[in-house]
C-alpha atoms as one frame of an Amber mdcrd trajectory, in Angstrom:
protein
  -0.099  -0.183  -0.020   1.328   3.613  -0.799   2.461   5.576   2.033  -0.758
   7.875  -0.401  -3.770   5.845   0.535  -3.480   5.583   3.792  -5.705   6.888
   6.050  -4.220  10.343   7.328  -4.205   8.559  11.175  -2.429   5.432   9.746
   0.128   7.704   7.991   0.930  10.011  11.001   1.619   6.988  12.755   3.945
   5.352  10.448   5.690   8.268  10.273   5.517   8.712  13.893   7.539   5.156
  14.103  10.111   5.476  11.389  11.301   8.240  13.188  11.321   7.003  16.608
   9.208   9.873  17.511   6.259   7.233  19.391   6.687   3.489  20.443   3.713
   0.612  19.533   3.520  -0.063  23.131   2.390   3.727  23.611   0.462   4.065
  20.238  -1.123   0.757  21.038  -2.672   2.066  24.609  -4.334   0.801  26.421
  -7.990   1.443  27.655 -10.532   0.787  30.278 -12.692   2.352  28.568 -13.666
  -0.370  25.626 -13.517  -4.431  25.521 -11.060  -4.468  22.948  -8.627  -7.594
  23.512  -5.524  -8.720  22.397  -5.903  -7.898  18.219  -8.313  -6.017  18.258
  -9.014  -2.896  18.749 -12.249   0.016  19.257 -11.637   2.773  15.794 -12.457
   5.986  17.062 -16.413   6.743  16.726 -17.017   2.795  17.108 -19.185   0.290
  19.273 -17.707  -2.459  18.606 -13.930  -3.509  18.543 -12.797  -4.623  14.575
 -10.420  -7.213  14.012  -6.595  -5.094  13.410  -5.714  -5.976   9.387  -3.913
  -7.405   7.481   0.063  -6.159   7.942  -1.002  -4.358  11.892  -1.832  -5.757
  14.994  -2.681  -5.111  17.669  -0.430  -6.361  21.300  -2.714  -5.525  23.640
  -6.316  -5.734  25.236  -8.245  -2.532  25.383  -6.298  -0.905  22.472  -7.481
   1.761  20.358  -5.255   1.943  17.539  -3.663  -1.335  15.586  -0.145  -0.707
  14.331   2.023  -1.036  11.195   4.510  -4.561  11.611   7.467  -3.162  11.179
   9.951  -2.269   8.405  11.656  -6.594   7.336   7.986  -7.717   9.381   5.387
  -9.824   7.295   1.660 -10.308   8.683  -0.737 -11.708   6.949  -3.587 -12.123
   8.174  -5.830  -9.659   9.931  -6.394 -10.403  14.177  -2.899 -10.885  14.819
  -1.359  -9.570  17.877   2.465  -9.287  18.078   4.063  -8.782  14.017
């Protein structure tokens, strides 16, 4: 996927990770506001948890964002908890 086709929040996350401005653990913050399990997250404005997309992962319960796989890693399917 070309960076220009990524949704803005995913592009910002990818840039922050690449520049070392954030770590995956900071981006996939856990929250007590939702019951999403690892491998799923609560999108902004959503009412139900969704699986992490292929190429992304969610390591923590209660996440509000998915994390893009690091350079050189491959996440072939949705719902991953690690890359």
